[in-house]
């Protein structure tokens, strides 16, 4: 019989936006006081300047507070079978001490969310994602000997990203960190703190994510901050991170696609084949999984309606919220994320297009941009071409050991 536990939530109406355990340090560093709501937490959008924070990601070490990322502990004799039933990839192939990027669907094969699945042992997992799905997980766990609990408030997390990140962690006492391969997990004791580190991140660069008990958060911050003083360590907000993730070609739930559970209109939901996640659909894995029949039929019958593509756009005006046209006349889709890329010196974007555009029809693409200049919008129709993702790729992301500094 399933052992299910639902943590009682704090009373949100008494505290509309919570502060993460790292907030005292971020508040002290903030010059803009630009905060935003991430999952009910007050999180930095920009601390000093977007440019300074972005270049810290690409040239030094950036610290980003990932505590609001929703975290679920999944453990018990049937933990592997449950995770395999829930997600698209073959969890049986995920070894202990490894992380798997994955997603999960409803019974109609529409994506509920994507995230990372951590496997600590044969019977202990952690699922990290953007949206809250506790009810879905508890319902899915019926019949499995597994305990599921949300532990978001219990665990504080920092993304430690950039070319000097490994060196900073070494200086902080994380001995052997340089031997970790991408998607490895390891537990360390540094500065008297128990820290779980994964070689993961959302920047497309060398980087790690460090997780501690909430009560040890400030001690971890201070340890890393002191170790990184000579290596350009910088606290960053989401604006800079969002630019880096776009360069890396990564997608964001409810930005590049709508979570199936929250979509108001059924036709706004997306399957993995429609958002570039077809590579993770393990239709041949031994265990059944949610949405398998629908996804098998979609692939066999070619009924996918849309495709997510990368675009290289003329000029230097970001095409945010723009429409995409074929031959400048027929509307075929829209931009989901766009920016001028400082590293690649390109005007890049992700776009959701109606098939066959972006699949068999890839020529003569145009983007309609409205640029605000001196309080007047100027309409521009500019050429675009479909390109491979990621827009930015650096060998240091996967180099083991990373280059020392």
Coordinates of C-alpha atoms in Angstrom, one line a residue:
X1 CA 0.0 0.0 0.0
X2 CA 1.3 3.4 -0.9
X3 CA 2.7 5.6 1.9
X4 CA 1.8 9.2 1.0
X5 CA 2.5 12.3 2.9
X6 CA 1.3 15.8 2.1
X7 CA 3.2 18.6 3.9
X8 CA 0.9 21.2 5.4
X9 CA 1.6 24.5 3.5
X10 CA 2.4 27.8 5.3
X11 CA -0.5 30.3 5.3
X12 CA 0.3 32.3 2.1
X13 CA -2.3 35.0 2.9
X14 CA -0.3 36.0 6.0
X15 CA 3.0 36.3 4.0
X16 CA 2.2 36.8 0.2
X17 CA 5.8 36.4 -0.8
X18 CA 8.2 34.3 1.2
X19 CA 11.9 35.1 1.4
X20 CA 14.5 32.4 0.7
X21 CA 17.2 31.6 3.3
X22 CA 19.7 33.4 1.1
X23 CA 17.6 36.6 1.0
X24 CA 19.6 38.6 3.7
X25 CA 22.7 38.3 1.5
X26 CA 20.9 39.2 -1.7
X27 CA 19.1 42.1 -0.1
X28 CA 22.4 43.5 1.1
X29 CA 23.8 43.3 -2.5
X30 CA 20.8 44.6 -4.3
X31 CA 21.1 48.1 -5.8
X32 CA 18.0 48.0 -8.0
X33 CA 15.6 46.4 -5.5
X34 CA 14.1 44.6 -8.5
X35 CA 12.3 41.5 -7.3
X36 CA 9.9 39.2 -8.8
X37 CA 7.6 36.3 -7.8
X38 CA 8.9 32.8 -8.4
X39 CA 6.6 30.2 -7.0
X40 CA 5.6 32.4 -4.1
X41 CA 9.2 33.5 -3.3
X42 CA 10.7 36.9 -3.6
X43 CA 13.6 36.5 -6.0
X44 CA 16.0 38.9 -7.6
X45 CA 15.4 40.0 -11.2
X46 CA 18.4 42.2 -11.3
X47 CA 20.8 43.0 -8.5
X48 CA 23.1 45.6 -10.0
X49 CA 23.0 45.4 -13.8
X50 CA 22.0 42.8 -16.3
X51 CA 25.2 43.2 -18.2
X52 CA 27.5 42.8 -15.2
X53 CA 25.6 39.7 -14.1
X54 CA 25.4 38.1 -17.5
X55 CA 29.2 38.4 -18.1
X56 CA 29.8 36.9 -14.7
X57 CA 28.2 33.8 -16.0
X58 CA 30.4 33.7 -19.1
X59 CA 33.7 34.9 -17.6
X60 CA 33.8 34.3 -13.9
X61 CA 31.4 32.7 -11.3
X62 CA 27.8 33.5 -10.9
X63 CA 25.6 32.7 -7.8
X64 CA 21.9 32.3 -8.4
X65 CA 19.3 31.4 -5.8
X66 CA 17.4 28.3 -7.0
X67 CA 15.7 27.6 -3.7
X68 CA 12.2 28.3 -5.1
X69 CA 12.7 25.4 -7.6
X70 CA 10.0 22.9 -6.5
X71 CA 11.6 19.8 -4.9
X72 CA 10.0 16.4 -4.2
X73 CA 11.5 13.6 -2.2
X74 CA 10.5 10.2 -3.6
X75 CA 11.6 7.1 -1.6
X76 CA 10.6 3.6 -1.0
X77 CA 10.9 0.1 -2.5
X78 CA 8.9 1.1 -5.6
X79 CA 10.6 4.5 -6.1
X80 CA 12.2 3.5 -9.4
X81 CA 9.0 1.9 -10.8
X82 CA 7.0 4.9 -9.8
X83 CA 9.4 7.4 -11.4
X84 CA 9.5 5.2 -14.5
X85 CA 5.8 5.3 -14.7
X86 CA 5.7 9.0 -14.2
X87 CA 8.4 10.3 -16.6
X88 CA 9.2 9.7 -20.3
X89 CA 12.8 8.5 -20.0
X90 CA 14.0 5.0 -18.9
X91 CA 14.6 5.5 -15.2
X92 CA 16.1 2.0 -14.9
X93 CA 19.1 3.3 -16.9
X94 CA 19.6 6.1 -14.3
X95 CA 22.4 5.0 -12.0
X96 CA 22.7 6.1 -8.3
X97 CA 24.7 9.3 -8.1
X98 CA 23.4 10.6 -11.4
X99 CA 20.8 13.2 -12.6
X100 CA 18.4 12.8 -15.5
X101 CA 16.8 15.7 -17.4
X102 CA 13.2 14.6 -18.1
X103 CA 9.6 15.6 -18.4
X104 CA 6.2 14.1 -17.7
X105 CA 2.8 14.1 -19.5
X106 CA -0.9 13.6 -18.9
X107 CA -2.7 10.7 -20.4
X108 CA -3.2 12.6 -23.6
X109 CA 0.6 13.0 -24.1
X110 CA 0.7 16.7 -23.2
X111 CA 3.6 18.0 -21.2
X112 CA 2.9 18.8 -17.5
X113 CA 6.4 20.0 -16.8
X114 CA 10.1 19.3 -17.3
X115 CA 12.7 19.0 -14.7
X116 CA 15.6 17.0 -13.2
X117 CA 15.4 13.7 -11.5
X118 CA 18.1 13.0 -9.0
X119 CA 18.9 9.4 -8.0
X120 CA 20.7 9.1 -4.7
X121 CA 20.3 5.3 -4.2
X122 CA 18.2 2.4 -5.4
X123 CA 15.2 3.7 -3.4
X124 CA 15.7 7.4 -3.0
X125 CA 15.0 10.1 -5.6
X126 CA 14.5 13.8 -5.8
X127 CA 12.4 15.5 -8.5
X128 CA 13.0 19.2 -9.2
X129 CA 10.8 21.3 -11.4
X130 CA 9.1 24.6 -12.2
X131 CA 5.5 24.1 -11.2
X132 CA 3.8 22.4 -8.2
X133 CA 2.5 18.9 -8.9
X134 CA 2.0 17.3 -5.5
X135 CA -1.6 16.2 -6.1
X136 CA -0.6 14.7 -9.5
X137 CA 2.3 12.9 -7.9
X138 CA 0.3 11.5 -5.0
X139 CA -2.5 10.3 -7.4
X140 CA 0.1 8.7 -9.6
X141 CA 1.7 6.9 -6.6
X142 CA -1.4 5.0 -5.8
X143 CA -0.6 1.3 -5.8
X144 CA 3.2 1.9 -5.3
X145 CA 5.1 1.3 -2.1
X146 CA 6.6 4.8 -2.2
X147 CA 6.5 8.0 0.0
X148 CA 6.2 11.3 -1.8
X149 CA 6.7 14.7 -0.1
X150 CA 7.4 18.2 -1.1
X151 CA 10.6 19.4 0.5
X152 CA 11.0 22.8 -1.2
X153 CA 11.1 24.7 2.1
X154 CA 13.5 22.3 3.7
X155 CA 16.3 22.6 1.1
X156 CA 18.1 25.7 0.0
X157 CA 19.9 25.7 -3.4
X158 CA 22.5 27.8 -5.2
X159 CA 23.5 27.6 -8.8
X160 CA 27.3 28.1 -9.1
X161 CA 27.9 28.8 -12.8
X162 CA 30.7 30.0 -15.0
X163 CA 34.3 29.1 -16.1
X164 CA 35.8 29.7 -12.6
X165 CA 33.1 27.8 -10.7
X166 CA 35.0 24.6 -10.2
X167 CA 38.1 26.6 -8.9
X168 CA 35.9 28.5 -6.5
X169 CA 34.4 25.3 -5.2
X170 CA 37.9 23.8 -4.8
X171 CA 39.0 26.9 -2.8
X172 CA 35.9 26.4 -0.6
X173 CA 37.0 22.9 0.4
X174 CA 35.0 20.8 -2.0
X175 CA 37.8 18.3 -2.5
X176 CA 37.6 16.2 -5.6
X177 CA 34.9 18.4 -7.2
X178 CA 37.0 18.5 -10.4
X179 CA 36.4 14.8 -11.0
X180 CA 32.6 15.1 -11.2
X181 CA 31.2 14.5 -14.7
X182 CA 28.2 16.3 -16.1
X183 CA 25.0 15.1 -14.3
X184 CA 27.0 13.5 -11.5
X185 CA 25.8 14.0 -7.9
X186 CA 28.1 13.9 -4.9
X187 CA 27.8 14.7 -1.2
X188 CA 30.5 16.9 0.4
X189 CA 31.4 18.3 3.8
X190 CA 32.9 21.7 3.4
X191 CA 33.3 24.3 6.1
X192 CA 31.5 22.0 8.4
X193 CA 28.4 22.0 6.2
X194 CA 26.9 18.9 4.6
X195 CA 26.3 19.9 0.9
X196 CA 24.9 17.9 -2.0
X197 CA 26.4 19.0 -5.3
X198 CA 25.3 18.2 -8.8
X199 CA 27.1 19.1 -12.0
X200 CA 24.0 20.7 -13.5
X201 CA 22.8 24.1 -14.4
X202 CA 20.7 26.3 -16.7
X203 CA 23.4 28.4 -18.4
X204 CA 24.9 26.0 -21.0
X205 CA 28.3 26.7 -19.3
X206 CA 30.5 25.0 -16.7
X207 CA 28.5 24.9 -13.5
X208 CA 27.1 23.2 -10.5
X209 CA 24.1 23.3 -8.2
X210 CA 24.7 23.1 -4.4
X211 CA 21.9 22.1 -2.0
X212 CA 21.9 22.3 1.8
X213 CA 19.5 22.2 4.7
X214 CA 17.7 25.6 4.9
X215 CA 19.4 26.4 8.2
X216 CA 22.9 26.1 6.6
X217 CA 22.1 28.4 3.7
X218 CA 23.9 31.5 4.9
X219 CA 27.0 29.5 6.0
X220 CA 27.2 28.1 2.4
X221 CA 26.8 31.5 0.8
X222 CA 29.6 33.0 3.0
X223 CA 31.8 30.0 2.3
X224 CA 31.5 30.4 -1.4
X225 CA 31.6 34.2 -1.4
X226 CA 34.9 34.3 0.5
X227 CA 36.4 31.5 -1.7
X228 CA 35.4 33.4 -4.9
X229 CA 36.7 36.9 -4.1
X230 CA 39.7 36.4 -6.4
X231 CA 37.7 34.7 -9.1
X232 CA 35.1 37.3 -9.9
X233 CA 32.2 35.8 -8.0
X234 CA 29.0 37.7 -8.6
X235 CA 25.4 37.3 -7.4
X236 CA 23.0 37.4 -10.3
X237 CA 19.2 37.7 -10.9
X238 CA 16.9 35.9 -13.2
X239 CA 17.2 38.4 -16.1
X240 CA 20.9 37.5 -16.7
X241 CA 20.2 33.8 -16.2
X242 CA 17.3 33.9 -18.7
X243 CA 19.6 35.3 -21.4
X244 CA 22.2 32.6 -20.7
X245 CA 19.6 29.8 -20.9
X246 CA 18.3 31.2 -24.2
X247 CA 21.8 31.1 -25.7
X248 CA 22.0 27.5 -24.5
X249 CA 18.7 26.7 -26.2
X250 CA 17.0 25.6 -23.0
X251 CA 13.2 25.9 -22.6
X252 CA 11.1 27.3 -19.7
X253 CA 7.7 26.0 -18.6
X254 CA 4.9 28.6 -19.1
X255 CA 7.2 30.7 -21.3
X256 CA 8.2 28.4 -24.2
X257 CA 5.2 26.1 -23.6
X258 CA 2.2 26.0 -21.4
X259 CA 2.0 23.4 -18.7
X260 CA -0.9 21.1 -19.6
X261 CA -2.5 21.4 -16.2
X262 CA -2.7 25.2 -16.3
X263 CA -3.6 25.6 -20.0
X264 CA -7.1 27.3 -20.3
X265 CA -7.5 26.4 -24.0
X266 CA -6.9 22.7 -24.9
X267 CA -5.1 23.7 -28.1
X268 CA -2.4 25.5 -26.2
X269 CA -1.1 22.3 -24.7
X270 CA 2.0 20.7 -26.2
X271 CA 3.4 17.2 -26.6
X272 CA 7.2 16.5 -26.3
X273 CA 7.3 16.3 -30.1
X274 CA 6.1 19.9 -30.3
X275 CA 8.7 21.5 -28.0
X276 CA 11.9 19.7 -29.0
X277 CA 11.8 17.0 -26.3
X278 CA 11.1 14.0 -28.7
X279 CA 14.6 12.6 -28.0
X280 CA 13.6 11.7 -24.4
X281 CA 10.4 9.8 -25.3
X282 CA 11.4 6.2 -24.5
X283 CA 8.5 4.4 -26.2
X284 CA 10.4 1.1 -26.1
X285 CA 11.1 1.1 -22.3
X286 CA 9.7 -2.0 -20.6
X287 CA 7.4 -0.2 -18.2
X288 CA 4.3 1.7 -19.2
X289 CA 4.3 5.5 -18.6
X290 CA 1.7 8.3 -18.5
X291 CA 0.8 9.4 -22.1
X292 CA 2.6 6.5 -23.8
X293 CA -0.4 5.4 -26.0
X294 CA -1.1 8.9 -27.1
X295 CA 2.6 9.6 -27.9
X296 CA 3.0 6.4 -29.8
X297 CA -0.1 7.3 -31.9
X298 CA 1.1 10.8 -32.5
X299 CA 4.5 9.6 -33.7
X300 CA 3.0 6.9 -35.9
X301 CA 0.4 9.1 -37.4
X302 CA 2.4 12.3 -37.7
X303 CA -0.2 14.3 -35.9
X304 CA 2.1 16.8 -34.1
X305 CA 0.7 20.2 -34.8
X306 CA 3.7 22.5 -33.9
X307 CA 7.4 22.5 -33.7
X308 CA 9.8 24.6 -31.6
X309 CA 12.8 26.0 -33.6
X310 CA 15.8 28.3 -33.1
X311 CA 15.9 31.4 -35.2
X312 CA 18.7 33.7 -36.3
X313 CA 17.1 37.1 -37.0
X314 CA 18.6 40.0 -39.0
X315 CA 19.4 43.2 -37.1
X316 CA 19.9 43.7 -33.4
X317 CA 16.4 44.4 -32.1
X318 CA 15.2 41.5 -30.0
X319 CA 12.0 40.0 -31.4
X320 CA 10.2 39.5 -28.1
X321 CA 6.5 38.6 -28.4
X322 CA 6.7 38.8 -32.2
X323 CA 4.8 37.0 -34.9
X324 CA 6.6 34.8 -37.5
X325 CA 5.5 34.8 -41.2
X326 CA 6.3 32.7 -44.3
X327 CA 7.2 34.9 -47.3
X328 CA 6.2 37.9 -45.2
X329 CA 2.5 37.2 -45.6
X330 CA 1.2 34.0 -43.9
X331 CA 1.3 34.0 -40.2
X332 CA 2.8 30.6 -39.1
X333 CA 3.8 31.1 -35.4
X334 CA 5.2 33.3 -32.7
X335 CA 8.4 34.0 -30.7
X336 CA 8.5 32.5 -27.2
X337 CA 11.9 33.9 -26.2
X338 CA 14.3 36.4 -27.8
X339 CA 17.4 38.4 -27.1
X340 CA 20.5 39.9 -28.6
X341 CA 23.3 37.5 -27.6
X342 CA 26.4 39.3 -26.4
X343 CA 28.6 36.2 -26.7
X344 CA 27.6 35.0 -30.1
X345 CA 26.8 38.5 -31.5
X346 CA 23.6 37.3 -33.0
X347 CA 19.9 38.2 -32.7
X348 CA 18.5 34.9 -31.5
X349 CA 15.0 33.5 -30.6
X350 CA 13.0 30.5 -30.0
X351 CA 9.7 30.2 -32.0
X352 CA 6.7 27.9 -31.9
X353 CA 5.6 27.3 -35.5
X354 CA 2.7 25.5 -37.1
X355 CA 3.8 22.4 -39.0
X356 CA 4.9 21.8 -41.8
X357 CA 6.7 25.2 -41.3
X358 CA 9.9 24.5 -39.4
X359 CA 10.0 20.9 -40.5
X360 CA 9.6 20.5 -44.3
X361 CA 9.2 24.2 -45.1
X362 CA 12.1 26.1 -43.7
X363 CA 12.8 28.9 -46.2
X364 CA 11.7 32.6 -46.5
X365 CA 10.9 33.2 -42.9
X366 CA 10.1 36.7 -41.6
X367 CA 9.6 38.2 -38.2
X368 CA 7.4 41.2 -37.4
X369 CA 9.1 43.4 -34.8
X370 CA 7.6 46.5 -33.1
X371 CA 10.5 48.6 -31.8
X372 CA 9.8 51.4 -29.4
X373 CA 11.8 54.5 -30.3
X374 CA 11.1 57.9 -28.7
X375 CA 7.6 56.8 -27.5
X376 CA 6.7 55.7 -31.0
X377 CA 6.5 52.1 -32.2
X378 CA 8.2 51.3 -35.5
X379 CA 7.1 48.2 -37.3
X380 CA 9.9 46.2 -39.0
X381 CA 9.6 43.0 -41.1
X382 CA 13.0 41.3 -40.9
X383 CA 14.4 38.1 -42.3
X384 CA 15.0 35.1 -40.1
X385 CA 16.5 31.7 -40.7
X386 CA 16.0 28.5 -38.8
X387 CA 19.3 27.4 -37.1
X388 CA 20.4 24.5 -34.8
X389 CA 20.4 24.9 -31.1
X390 CA 22.2 25.6 -28.8
X391 CA 23.2 29.0 -30.0
X392 CA 26.1 29.0 -27.6
X393 CA 28.2 25.9 -26.9
X394 CA 31.5 25.8 -25.1
X395 CA 33.7 22.7 -24.5
X396 CA 34.2 23.7 -20.9
X397 CA 30.6 22.8 -20.1
X398 CA 31.5 19.0 -20.3
X399 CA 35.3 19.1 -19.8
X400 CA 36.4 16.8 -17.0
X401 CA 38.4 18.0 -15.2
X402 CA 37.5 21.6 -16.0
X403 CA 40.4 24.0 -16.7
X404 CA 41.9 25.5 -13.5
X405 CA 42.2 29.2 -12.9

